[in-house]
Amino acid sequence: MAGTDVFTEIVDGEQVYKYYADGEWKKSASGKSVSIVNPTTREPQYKVQELACVIRFHCGSIFFIVFLCLVDWVFGTACTQEEVNKVMEASKAAQKLWARTPLWKRAEHLHKAAAILKEHKAPIAECLVKEIAKPAKDAVTEVVRSGDLVSYTAEEGVRILGEGKLLVSDSFPGNERSKYCLSSKVPLGVVLAIPPFNYPVNLAVSKIAPALIAGNSLVLKPPTQGAVAALHMIQCFHLAGFPKGLISCVTGKGSEIGDFLTMHPGVNCISFTGGDTGIAISKKAGMIPLQMELGGKDACIVLEDADLDLVASNIVKGGYSYSGQRCTAVKVVLVMESVADAVVEKVKAKMAKLSVGSPEDDCDITPVVSESSANFIEGLVMDAKEKAATFCQEYRREGNLIWPLLLDHVRPDMRIAWEEPFGPVLPVIRISSVEEGIHHCNASNFGLQGCVFTRDINKAILISDAMETGTVQINSAPARGPDHFPFQGLKDSGIGSQGITNSINMMTKIKSTVINLPSPSYTMG
Ligand code: NAP
């Protein structure tokens, strides 16, 4: 396999992947590891270090704390909190120097990392296929897109961080021109990045690159499914020669190490992408900037005058790509009753052409990420069945592989009308007015994206204005990207706005220096 040799140092003799700190690949003193199960074979595929940092100070009584300390002592896990503390210290020290590194040099490092990443797309994509069952071609696309994102961020950063502002005092009533204010963007410090399983490389670099160009250091906690692809990606940054301690990557289950990381006093910013976990994190995190990209229930509103072939192809692509495991997947179709039969028939015809099978064979529909995900999806399907939704295909599941399913005549009392399946199962709700569609969309707790299909652009704009979502696509399925577009969720779908420019800005704060001139009575003649 091309380029594999550069990755030999990231794994130990027992084939356990190491964690990355202080510019080196290390084994955790915890002696623990986590198995990553291949969603297709359902067999363990890889092992990563478990930095088992169970948080102690929430546990109430002092006796309980002493008990846990004893457990740590007996089973040898106590020092791993120490390892994370060391990561944070090294990160803080490296950041101070990095912030003084010229902007053009920071950009140079990022361009180098992007090139190395793209050069090693094949072995990284192979991990994505085995860890998260991403279809082979899409896996390569994710790595290449990630390299492009890193380069674009470097260029954008040089431009936007190279500019500041000069303000003069006499524009505010009662002031003379006696003060000049110079304001510029400065880094926040240590950024903690936590991406989800579905894009473990792309959604990691969408945090890493803006953090680094802005002069921050970065601690990555990759998703457990996807950790090995992320570790390979980190090795590409290592090979690009970033200073020691600037980038770290700690692995372990979020449920084990998450609280210790997100509540760590050394963290100055959290950029998180995932599900409801993000809501819990935002309640626990301290007074630091948060970037939250969370779940969605993206609605597709179809009007009578829409191009129905365009609608059908977008529903199939938007609803079933990567087996529906995308935050911006179409997750509910709200179609006007008069065209509903035609839309359902066209969608069914296109769905019949989807290939179902293994990611290695580049099938359209591949196994969902875990057995618990498959069980959750099945629960939504069975609830819809009990409540008499119409099944457009027979429900079929083998292991984690679920055949694509369209559920027609879904009603608001069914769970699937509101919940995010994150699988290849799509509900259709027939509506009698556009207002009904907008109402359903806005009644959701989510507000990520939505889309509307109509030939009437004026109507489309009015509907877009009325939909309470971060983005509305007109005549196309929801999607993230191109990666410099603003991307944001309202309500439970997130905090803040992403996209390359917005992420760079979010990972900085404004610093002002005010020059006070001698009193106005002093003149130069
Ligand atoms: P998830 O279960 O919330 O996990 C996301 C990340 O959080 C993983 O790295 C996970 O690590 C970690 N984590 C788990 N518990 C934690 C804790 N207590 N503290 C800190 N981190 C913790 O989400 P997922 O299943 O990976 O991803 C699917 C979800 O992400 C969907 O809801 C999808 O809509 C959303 N998503 C949103 C966007 C967006 O841009 N809005 C993009 C992609 C995905 P472990 O893997 O070790 O548990």
Coordinates of C-alpha atoms and ligand atoms in Angstrom, one line a residue:
M1 CA 0.0 0.0 0.0
A2 CA 1.5 3.3 -1.1
G3 CA 2.9 5.5 1.7
T4 CA 2.2 3.0 4.5
D5 CA 5.7 3.2 5.8
V6 CA 5.3 6.7 7.1
F7 CA 2.6 5.4 9.4
T8 CA 4.5 2.6 11.0
E9 CA 5.5 4.7 14.0
I10 CA 1.9 5.5 15.0
V11 CA 1.2 1.9 16.0
D12 CA 3.0 -0.3 18.6
G13 CA 4.2 -3.9 18.3
E14 CA 0.8 -5.2 19.5
Q15 CA -1.0 -3.2 16.8
V16 CA -2.5 -0.7 19.2
Y17 CA -2.5 2.8 17.8
K18 CA -0.6 5.3 20.0
Y19 CA -1.7 8.8 21.0
Y20 CA 0.1 11.9 19.9
A21 CA 1.6 14.5 22.4
D22 CA 4.6 16.7 22.5
G23 CA 5.5 15.9 18.9
E24 CA 5.8 12.2 19.6
W25 CA 3.7 9.0 19.4
K26 CA 3.2 7.6 22.9
K27 CA 1.6 4.7 24.7
S28 CA -0.7 5.6 27.6
A29 CA 0.4 4.4 31.0
S30 CA -3.3 3.3 31.5
G31 CA -2.4 0.2 29.6
K32 CA -6.0 0.2 28.3
S33 CA -7.2 0.1 24.8
V34 CA -10.5 0.5 23.0
S35 CA -11.5 -1.8 20.1
I36 CA -12.9 -0.3 17.0
V37 CA -15.4 -2.6 15.4
N38 CA -15.6 -2.8 11.6
P39 CA -19.3 -2.0 10.9
T40 CA -19.3 -4.4 7.9
T41 CA -17.7 -7.5 9.4
R42 CA -18.8 -6.6 13.0
E43 CA -15.3 -7.9 14.1
P44 CA -12.7 -5.8 15.9
Q45 CA -10.6 -4.0 13.3
Y46 CA -8.3 -1.7 15.2
K47 CA -7.3 -0.8 18.7
V48 CA -6.5 2.7 20.1
Q49 CA -5.2 3.8 23.5
E50 CA -7.8 4.6 26.1
L51 CA -6.9 7.6 28.2
A52 CA -9.3 6.6 30.9
C53 CA -9.9 9.9 32.6
V54 CA -13.0 9.4 34.7
I55 CA -13.7 12.8 36.3
R56 CA -13.5 12.7 40.1
F57 CA -14.7 16.0 41.5
H58 CA -18.3 15.4 40.6
C59 CA -18.6 12.3 42.7
G60 CA -19.8 13.8 45.9
S61 CA -18.5 12.3 49.1
I62 CA -14.9 12.2 50.0
F63 CA -15.2 8.5 50.8
F64 CA -16.3 7.8 47.2
I65 CA -13.4 9.8 45.9
V66 CA -11.0 7.9 48.1
F67 CA -12.6 4.6 46.9
L68 CA -12.1 5.7 43.2
C69 CA -8.5 6.6 43.9
L70 CA -7.9 3.2 45.3
V71 CA -9.5 1.6 42.2
D72 CA -7.2 3.7 40.1
W73 CA -4.2 2.6 42.2
V74 CA -5.1 -1.1 42.0
F75 CA -6.0 -1.1 38.3
G76 CA -3.3 1.4 37.2
T77 CA -5.4 4.1 35.6
A78 CA -4.7 7.1 37.8
C79 CA -1.8 8.5 35.8
T80 CA -3.8 9.1 32.6
Q81 CA -5.4 12.2 33.9
E82 CA -1.8 13.3 34.5
E83 CA -1.1 12.5 30.8
V84 CA -4.0 14.8 29.7
N85 CA -2.8 17.5 32.1
K86 CA 0.7 17.2 30.5
V87 CA -0.9 17.5 27.0
M88 CA -2.6 20.7 28.1
E89 CA 0.5 22.2 29.6
A90 CA 2.6 21.4 26.5
S91 CA -0.2 22.8 24.4
K92 CA -0.3 26.1 26.3
A93 CA 3.5 26.5 26.1
A94 CA 3.6 25.7 22.4
Q95 CA 0.8 28.1 21.7
K96 CA 2.7 31.1 23.2
L97 CA 5.5 30.6 20.7
W98 CA 3.2 29.7 17.8
A99 CA 1.3 33.0 18.2
R100 CA 4.5 34.8 17.6
T101 CA 5.4 32.8 14.5
P102 CA 4.8 34.9 11.4
L103 CA 1.5 34.4 9.7
W104 CA 3.1 33.5 6.4
K105 CA 5.1 30.7 8.1
R106 CA 2.0 29.3 9.8
A107 CA 0.4 29.2 6.4
E108 CA 3.4 27.5 4.9
H109 CA 3.1 24.7 7.5
L110 CA -0.5 24.2 6.7
H111 CA 0.1 24.1 2.9
K112 CA 2.7 21.4 3.6
A113 CA 0.4 19.4 5.7
A114 CA -2.3 19.6 3.0
A115 CA 0.0 18.3 0.4
I116 CA 1.2 15.4 2.6
L117 CA -2.5 14.5 3.5
K118 CA -3.4 14.4 -0.2
E119 CA -0.3 12.3 -1.0
H120 CA -1.4 9.7 1.5
K121 CA -5.1 9.7 0.6
A122 CA -5.2 5.9 -0.1
P123 CA -4.1 4.5 3.3
I124 CA -6.3 7.1 5.1
A125 CA -9.3 6.3 2.9
E126 CA -8.8 2.6 3.6
C127 CA -9.2 3.3 7.4
L128 CA -12.4 5.2 6.6
V129 CA -13.7 2.2 4.7
K130 CA -12.9 -0.2 7.5
E131 CA -13.8 2.0 10.5
I132 CA -17.0 3.7 9.4
A133 CA -18.0 1.7 6.3
K134 CA -17.7 4.8 4.1
P135 CA -17.9 3.8 0.4
A136 CA -14.4 3.6 -1.1
K137 CA -14.7 6.5 -3.5
D138 CA -16.3 8.8 -1.0
A139 CA -13.5 8.0 1.5
V140 CA -10.9 9.2 -1.0
T141 CA -13.0 12.3 -1.7
E142 CA -13.1 13.1 2.1
V143 CA -9.3 13.1 2.3
V144 CA -8.8 15.1 -0.8
R145 CA -11.5 17.6 0.3
S146 CA -9.7 17.9 3.6
G147 CA -6.4 18.7 2.0
D148 CA -8.1 21.4 -0.1
L149 CA -9.8 22.8 3.1
V150 CA -6.5 23.1 4.9
S151 CA -4.9 25.0 1.9
Y152 CA -7.9 27.3 1.5
T153 CA -7.8 28.0 5.3
A154 CA -4.1 28.9 5.1
E155 CA -4.8 31.4 2.2
E156 CA -7.9 32.8 3.8
G157 CA -6.2 33.2 7.2
V158 CA -3.3 35.1 5.7
R159 CA -5.8 37.6 4.2
I160 CA -8.2 38.1 7.0
L161 CA -5.7 38.0 9.9
G162 CA -3.4 40.3 8.1
E163 CA -5.9 43.1 8.5
G164 CA -6.9 45.1 11.5
K165 CA -8.8 48.3 12.2
L166 CA -7.9 51.9 13.1
L167 CA -10.6 53.9 14.8
V168 CA -10.5 57.5 15.8
S169 CA -12.2 59.0 18.9
D170 CA -13.9 62.1 17.4
S171 CA -16.6 60.1 15.7
F172 CA -18.3 59.6 19.1
P173 CA -20.2 62.7 20.4
G174 CA -18.2 64.9 22.8
N175 CA -14.8 63.5 21.8
E176 CA -11.8 65.2 20.3
R177 CA -9.5 63.4 18.0
S178 CA -7.2 62.5 20.9
K179 CA -7.3 58.7 20.8
Y180 CA -6.5 56.2 18.1
C181 CA -7.6 52.6 18.6
L182 CA -5.8 49.8 16.8
S183 CA -7.7 46.6 16.9
S184 CA -6.7 43.2 15.6
K185 CA -7.5 39.5 15.9
V186 CA -5.5 37.5 18.4
P187 CA -5.6 33.8 19.2
L188 CA -7.7 32.3 22.0
G189 CA -5.1 29.8 23.3
V190 CA -5.8 26.0 23.4
V191 CA -8.6 24.8 21.2
L192 CA -10.2 21.5 21.9
A193 CA -11.6 19.8 18.8
I194 CA -14.1 17.0 18.9
P195 CA -15.4 15.7 15.6
P196 CA -18.1 13.0 14.9
F197 CA -17.7 9.6 13.3
N198 CA -19.2 10.4 9.9
Y199 CA -16.5 12.7 8.7
P200 CA -13.6 12.0 11.2
V201 CA -11.0 13.6 8.9
N202 CA -12.8 16.4 7.2
L203 CA -14.6 17.6 10.3
A204 CA -11.3 17.4 12.3
V205 CA -9.3 19.5 9.8
S206 CA -12.2 22.0 9.6
K207 CA -11.3 22.8 13.3
I208 CA -7.6 22.1 13.2
A209 CA -6.7 24.4 10.3
P210 CA -8.6 27.5 11.4
A211 CA -7.3 27.1 15.0
L212 CA -3.7 26.8 13.8
I213 CA -3.7 29.6 11.2
A214 CA -5.2 31.9 13.9
G215 CA -2.2 31.1 16.2
N216 CA -3.9 28.7 18.6
S217 CA -2.7 25.2 19.6
L218 CA -5.0 22.3 19.1
V219 CA -6.0 19.2 21.1
L220 CA -8.0 16.7 19.1
K221 CA -10.3 14.0 20.6
P222 CA -11.3 12.0 17.6
P223 CA -14.5 9.9 17.5
T224 CA -13.8 6.3 18.5
Q225 CA -15.1 5.0 15.2
G226 CA -12.8 7.0 12.9
A227 CA -10.0 7.4 15.4
V228 CA -7.5 5.5 13.3
A229 CA -8.2 7.6 10.2
A230 CA -7.8 10.7 12.3
L231 CA -4.5 9.4 13.8
H232 CA -3.2 8.9 10.2
M233 CA -4.2 12.5 9.4
I234 CA -2.4 13.8 12.5
Q235 CA 0.7 12.0 11.3
C236 CA 0.5 14.1 8.1
F237 CA 0.5 17.2 10.3
H238 CA 3.5 15.8 12.3
L239 CA 5.4 15.2 9.0
A240 CA 4.7 18.8 8.0
G241 CA 7.0 19.8 10.9
F242 CA 4.7 21.8 13.2
P243 CA 6.4 22.7 16.6
K244 CA 6.3 20.1 19.4
G245 CA 3.2 20.3 21.6
L246 CA 1.3 22.5 19.2
I247 CA -0.9 19.6 18.0
S248 CA -2.0 16.7 20.3
C249 CA -4.4 13.9 19.7
V250 CA -5.8 11.9 22.7
T251 CA -8.0 8.9 22.1
G252 CA -10.5 7.0 24.2
K253 CA -14.3 6.8 24.5
G254 CA -16.1 10.2 24.8
S255 CA -18.1 8.8 27.7
E256 CA -14.8 8.1 29.5
I257 CA -12.6 11.0 28.8
G258 CA -15.1 13.6 27.5
D259 CA -15.9 15.4 30.7
F260 CA -12.3 15.6 31.8
L261 CA -11.3 17.2 28.5
T262 CA -14.3 19.6 28.0
M263 CA -14.1 20.8 31.6
H264 CA -10.4 21.1 31.7
P265 CA -9.3 24.5 32.9
G266 CA -6.5 24.5 30.2
V267 CA -9.0 24.6 27.4
N268 CA -9.8 28.1 25.9
C269 CA -12.3 27.1 23.2
I270 CA -14.3 24.0 22.3
S271 CA -15.2 23.2 18.7
F272 CA -17.6 20.2 18.7
T273 CA -19.5 18.4 16.0
G274 CA -21.9 15.6 16.9
G275 CA -25.3 14.9 18.4
D276 CA -27.0 15.8 21.6
T277 CA -23.7 15.3 23.5
G278 CA -23.0 18.9 22.3
I279 CA -25.9 20.2 24.3
A280 CA -24.6 18.5 27.5
I281 CA -21.1 19.9 26.8
S282 CA -22.4 23.4 26.4
K283 CA -24.0 23.2 29.8
K284 CA -20.9 22.0 31.5
A285 CA -18.1 24.0 29.7
G286 CA -16.8 27.0 31.4
M287 CA -16.9 30.6 30.2
I288 CA -15.1 29.9 26.9
P289 CA -16.2 30.3 23.3
L290 CA -18.1 27.3 21.9
Q291 CA -18.6 26.2 18.4
M292 CA -21.3 23.6 18.2
E293 CA -22.4 21.8 15.1
L294 CA -25.2 19.4 16.1
G295 CA -27.9 17.2 14.7
G296 CA -30.6 18.1 12.1
K297 CA -33.9 17.1 10.7
D298 CA -33.6 18.7 7.4
A299 CA -36.9 19.2 5.7
C300 CA -37.5 19.1 1.9
I301 CA -40.6 21.1 1.0
V302 CA -41.9 20.3 -2.5
L303 CA -44.4 22.6 -4.2
E304 CA -46.9 21.7 -7.0
D305 CA -44.9 23.6 -9.6
A306 CA -41.5 21.9 -8.8
D307 CA -39.5 20.0 -11.4
L308 CA -40.3 16.6 -10.1
D309 CA -37.4 14.8 -11.7
L310 CA -35.0 17.2 -10.1
V311 CA -36.9 16.7 -6.8
A312 CA -36.6 12.9 -7.0
S313 CA -32.9 12.9 -7.8
N314 CA -32.2 15.3 -4.9
I315 CA -34.3 13.3 -2.5
V316 CA -32.4 10.1 -3.3
K317 CA -29.0 11.8 -3.3
G318 CA -29.7 13.9 -0.3
G319 CA -31.5 11.2 1.7
Y320 CA -29.5 8.1 1.0
S321 CA -25.8 9.2 0.3
Y322 CA -23.6 7.5 2.9
S323 CA -26.7 5.6 4.0
G324 CA -28.3 8.8 5.4
Q325 CA -25.5 9.3 7.9
R326 CA -25.0 13.0 7.2
C327 CA -26.0 15.9 9.3
T328 CA -27.4 17.6 6.2
A329 CA -29.2 14.5 4.8
V330 CA -32.8 15.1 3.7
K331 CA -34.5 13.7 6.8
V332 CA -38.2 14.5 6.1
V333 CA -40.0 15.2 2.8
L334 CA -43.0 17.5 3.1
V335 CA -44.7 17.3 -0.3
M336 CA -47.9 18.9 -1.6
E337 CA -50.6 16.2 -1.8
S338 CA -51.4 16.9 -5.5
V339 CA -47.9 15.9 -6.6
A340 CA -47.1 13.4 -3.8
D341 CA -47.9 10.2 -5.7
A342 CA -45.8 11.3 -8.6
V343 CA -42.8 12.2 -6.4
V344 CA -43.1 8.9 -4.4
E345 CA -43.1 6.9 -7.7
K346 CA -40.1 8.7 -9.1
V347 CA -38.2 8.4 -5.9
K348 CA -39.0 4.7 -5.7
A349 CA -37.8 4.1 -9.3
K350 CA -34.4 5.8 -8.5
M351 CA -34.1 4.0 -5.2
A352 CA -34.4 0.6 -7.0
K353 CA -31.1 1.5 -8.7
L354 CA -29.1 2.0 -5.4
S355 CA -26.5 -0.7 -4.8
V356 CA -26.5 -2.2 -1.3
G357 CA -23.5 -4.0 0.1
S358 CA -19.9 -3.4 1.3
P359 CA -18.0 -0.1 1.3
E360 CA -15.0 -1.9 -0.3
D361 CA -17.3 -2.5 -3.4
D362 CA -18.2 1.2 -3.3
C363 CA -21.9 0.4 -2.8
D364 CA -24.3 3.3 -2.4
I365 CA -25.8 1.8 0.8
T366 CA -23.3 0.4 3.2
P367 CA -23.7 -0.8 6.9
V368 CA -24.5 1.9 9.4
V369 CA -21.8 2.6 11.9
S370 CA -22.8 0.3 14.8
E371 CA -25.3 -2.2 16.0
S372 CA -26.8 0.3 18.4
S373 CA -27.4 2.7 15.5
A374 CA -29.0 0.0 13.4
N375 CA -31.2 -0.9 16.4
F376 CA -32.2 2.7 16.9
I377 CA -33.1 3.1 13.2
E378 CA -35.1 -0.2 13.4
G379 CA -37.0 1.2 16.4
L380 CA -38.1 4.2 14.4
V381 CA -39.2 2.0 11.5
M382 CA -41.2 -0.3 13.8
D383 CA -42.9 2.6 15.5
A384 CA -44.0 3.9 12.0
K385 CA -45.2 0.4 11.1
E386 CA -47.3 0.2 14.3
K387 CA -48.8 3.6 13.5
A388 CA -49.6 2.5 9.9
A389 CA -47.1 4.3 7.7
T390 CA -47.0 3.0 4.1
F391 CA -43.8 1.0 3.4
C392 CA -42.7 1.7 -0.2
Q393 CA -40.2 -1.2 0.0
E394 CA -40.0 -4.2 2.3
Y395 CA -38.0 -3.5 5.5
R396 CA -34.8 -5.5 5.3
R397 CA -31.8 -5.7 7.6
E398 CA -28.7 -7.9 7.8
G399 CA -26.4 -7.1 10.7
N400 CA -25.7 -3.4 10.4
L401 CA -26.8 -3.2 6.8
I402 CA -30.2 -1.7 6.3
W403 CA -31.8 -1.6 2.9
P404 CA -33.0 1.9 1.8
L405 CA -36.5 2.5 2.8
L406 CA -39.1 5.2 2.0
L407 CA -42.0 5.6 4.4
D408 CA -45.1 7.3 2.9
H409 CA -48.1 8.7 4.7
V410 CA -46.1 9.5 7.8
R411 CA -48.0 11.5 10.4
P412 CA -46.8 13.8 13.1
D413 CA -47.6 11.3 15.9
M414 CA -44.8 9.0 14.5
R415 CA -41.3 9.3 16.0
I416 CA -39.7 9.3 12.6
A417 CA -41.5 12.6 11.8
W418 CA -39.3 14.3 14.3
E419 CA -36.2 12.2 15.2
E420 CA -33.0 11.9 13.3
P421 CA -32.6 8.3 12.1
F422 CA -29.0 8.8 10.8
G423 CA -29.7 5.9 8.5
P424 CA -31.2 5.0 5.0
V425 CA -34.8 5.5 6.1
L426 CA -36.8 8.5 4.9
P427 CA -40.3 9.7 5.9
V428 CA -42.7 11.4 3.5
I429 CA -45.4 13.6 5.0
R430 CA -48.1 14.8 2.6
I431 CA -49.1 18.4 3.2
S432 CA -52.2 20.4 2.0
S433 CA -50.5 23.8 2.1
V434 CA -47.1 25.4 2.1
E435 CA -47.9 26.9 5.5
E436 CA -48.3 23.3 6.9
G437 CA -44.9 22.4 5.6
I438 CA -43.3 25.5 7.1
H439 CA -45.1 24.8 10.4
H440 CA -43.7 21.3 10.6
C441 CA -40.2 22.4 9.8
N442 CA -40.3 25.1 12.4
A443 CA -41.9 22.9 15.1
S444 CA -38.8 20.8 15.1
N445 CA -36.2 21.2 17.9
F446 CA -33.6 21.2 15.1
G447 CA -32.8 24.0 12.7
L448 CA -29.8 23.0 10.6
Q449 CA -30.8 23.2 6.9
G450 CA -33.8 22.8 4.8
C451 CA -34.7 22.9 1.1
V452 CA -37.5 24.0 -1.1
F453 CA -38.4 22.9 -4.6
T454 CA -40.4 25.3 -6.8
R455 CA -40.0 27.1 -10.1
D456 CA -41.3 30.4 -8.5
I457 CA -38.3 32.1 -7.1
N458 CA -40.3 34.7 -5.3
K459 CA -42.2 32.0 -3.4
A460 CA -38.9 30.2 -2.7
I461 CA -37.4 33.4 -1.1
L462 CA -40.5 33.9 1.0
I463 CA -40.4 30.2 2.2
S464 CA -36.7 30.5 2.9
D465 CA -37.3 33.5 5.0
A466 CA -40.0 31.7 7.0
M467 CA -38.0 28.5 7.6
E468 CA -36.2 28.6 11.0
T469 CA -33.0 26.9 9.8
G470 CA -29.4 28.0 9.4
T471 CA -29.4 27.5 5.7
V472 CA -32.1 26.9 3.0
Q473 CA -31.2 25.5 -0.4
I474 CA -33.4 26.4 -3.3
N475 CA -33.9 23.6 -5.8
S476 CA -31.2 21.4 -4.3
A477 CA -30.8 19.0 -1.4
P478 CA -29.2 20.4 1.8
A479 CA -25.4 20.1 1.8
R480 CA -22.4 21.4 3.7
G481 CA -20.0 23.2 1.5
P482 CA -18.2 24.4 -0.5
D483 CA -16.3 24.6 2.8
H484 CA -15.9 28.4 2.8
F485 CA -19.7 29.0 2.8
P486 CA -21.2 30.0 6.1
F487 CA -22.7 26.9 7.8
Q488 CA -24.8 27.1 11.0
G489 CA -27.6 25.5 12.9
L490 CA -30.3 27.2 14.9
K491 CA -32.0 25.9 18.1
D492 CA -30.7 22.4 19.1
S493 CA -28.6 22.3 15.8
G494 CA -25.8 24.4 17.1
I495 CA -24.1 27.5 18.4
G496 CA -22.2 29.9 16.1
S497 CA -21.5 29.8 12.4
Q498 CA -18.8 27.7 10.7
G499 CA -17.3 27.7 7.3
I500 CA -13.6 28.5 6.8
T501 CA -13.8 32.3 7.3
N502 CA -16.3 32.2 10.2
S503 CA -14.3 29.5 12.0
I504 CA -11.0 31.5 11.7
N505 CA -12.9 34.5 13.2
M506 CA -14.5 32.4 15.9
M507 CA -11.1 31.1 17.0
T508 CA -9.8 34.6 17.6
K509 CA -10.7 37.4 19.9
I510 CA -10.4 41.2 19.3
K511 CA -7.5 42.9 21.0
S512 CA -7.4 46.7 21.1
T513 CA -4.5 49.1 21.8
V514 CA -5.5 52.7 22.3
I515 CA -2.9 55.4 21.6
N516 CA -3.7 58.5 23.7
L517 CA -2.4 61.7 22.2
P518 CA -1.4 64.8 24.1
S519 CA -4.3 67.1 25.1
P520 CA -6.1 68.8 22.2
S521 CA -4.7 72.2 23.3
Y522 CA -1.3 70.9 22.2
T523 CA -1.0 71.6 18.5
M524 CA 1.7 71.1 15.9
G525 CA 1.0 74.6 14.5
Ligands
NAP1 P1 -21.8 11.9 19.1 O1 -22.2 10.6 19.6 O2 -22.4 13.1 19.7 O3 -20.2 12.0 19.2 C1 -19.5 13.1 18.6 C2 -18.2 13.1 19.3 O4 -18.3 13.4 20.7 C3 -17.4 11.9 19.2 O5 -16.0 12.2 19.1 C4 -17.6 11.2 20.6 O6 -16.6 10.4 21.0 C5 -17.6 12.5 21.4 N1 -18.2 12.3 22.8 C6 -19.1 11.4 23.2 N2 -19.4 11.7 24.5 C7 -18.7 12.8 24.9 C8 -18.6 13.5 26.1 N3 -19.3 13.2 27.2 N4 -17.8 14.6 26.1 C9 -17.1 14.9 25.0 N5 -17.1 14.3 23.8 C10 -17.9 13.2 23.8 O7 -22.2 12.0 17.5 P2 -21.8 11.0 16.4 O8 -22.7 9.8 16.5 O9 -20.4 10.8 16.3 O10 -22.3 11.8 15.1 C11 -23.6 11.9 14.6 C12 -24.2 13.1 15.0 O11 -23.4 14.2 14.6 C13 -25.6 13.3 14.3 O12 -26.5 13.8 15.2 C14 -25.3 14.4 13.2 O13 -26.4 15.1 12.8 C15 -24.2 15.2 13.9 N6 -23.4 15.9 12.9 C16 -23.6 17.3 12.8 C17 -22.9 18.0 11.9 C18 -23.0 19.5 11.7 O14 -22.2 20.1 11.1 N7 -24.1 20.1 12.3 C19 -21.9 17.3 11.1 C20 -21.8 16.0 11.2 C21 -22.5 15.3 12.2 P3 -16.8 8.7 20.9 O15 -16.9 8.4 19.5 O16 -15.6 8.2 21.6 O17 -18.1 8.5 21.7

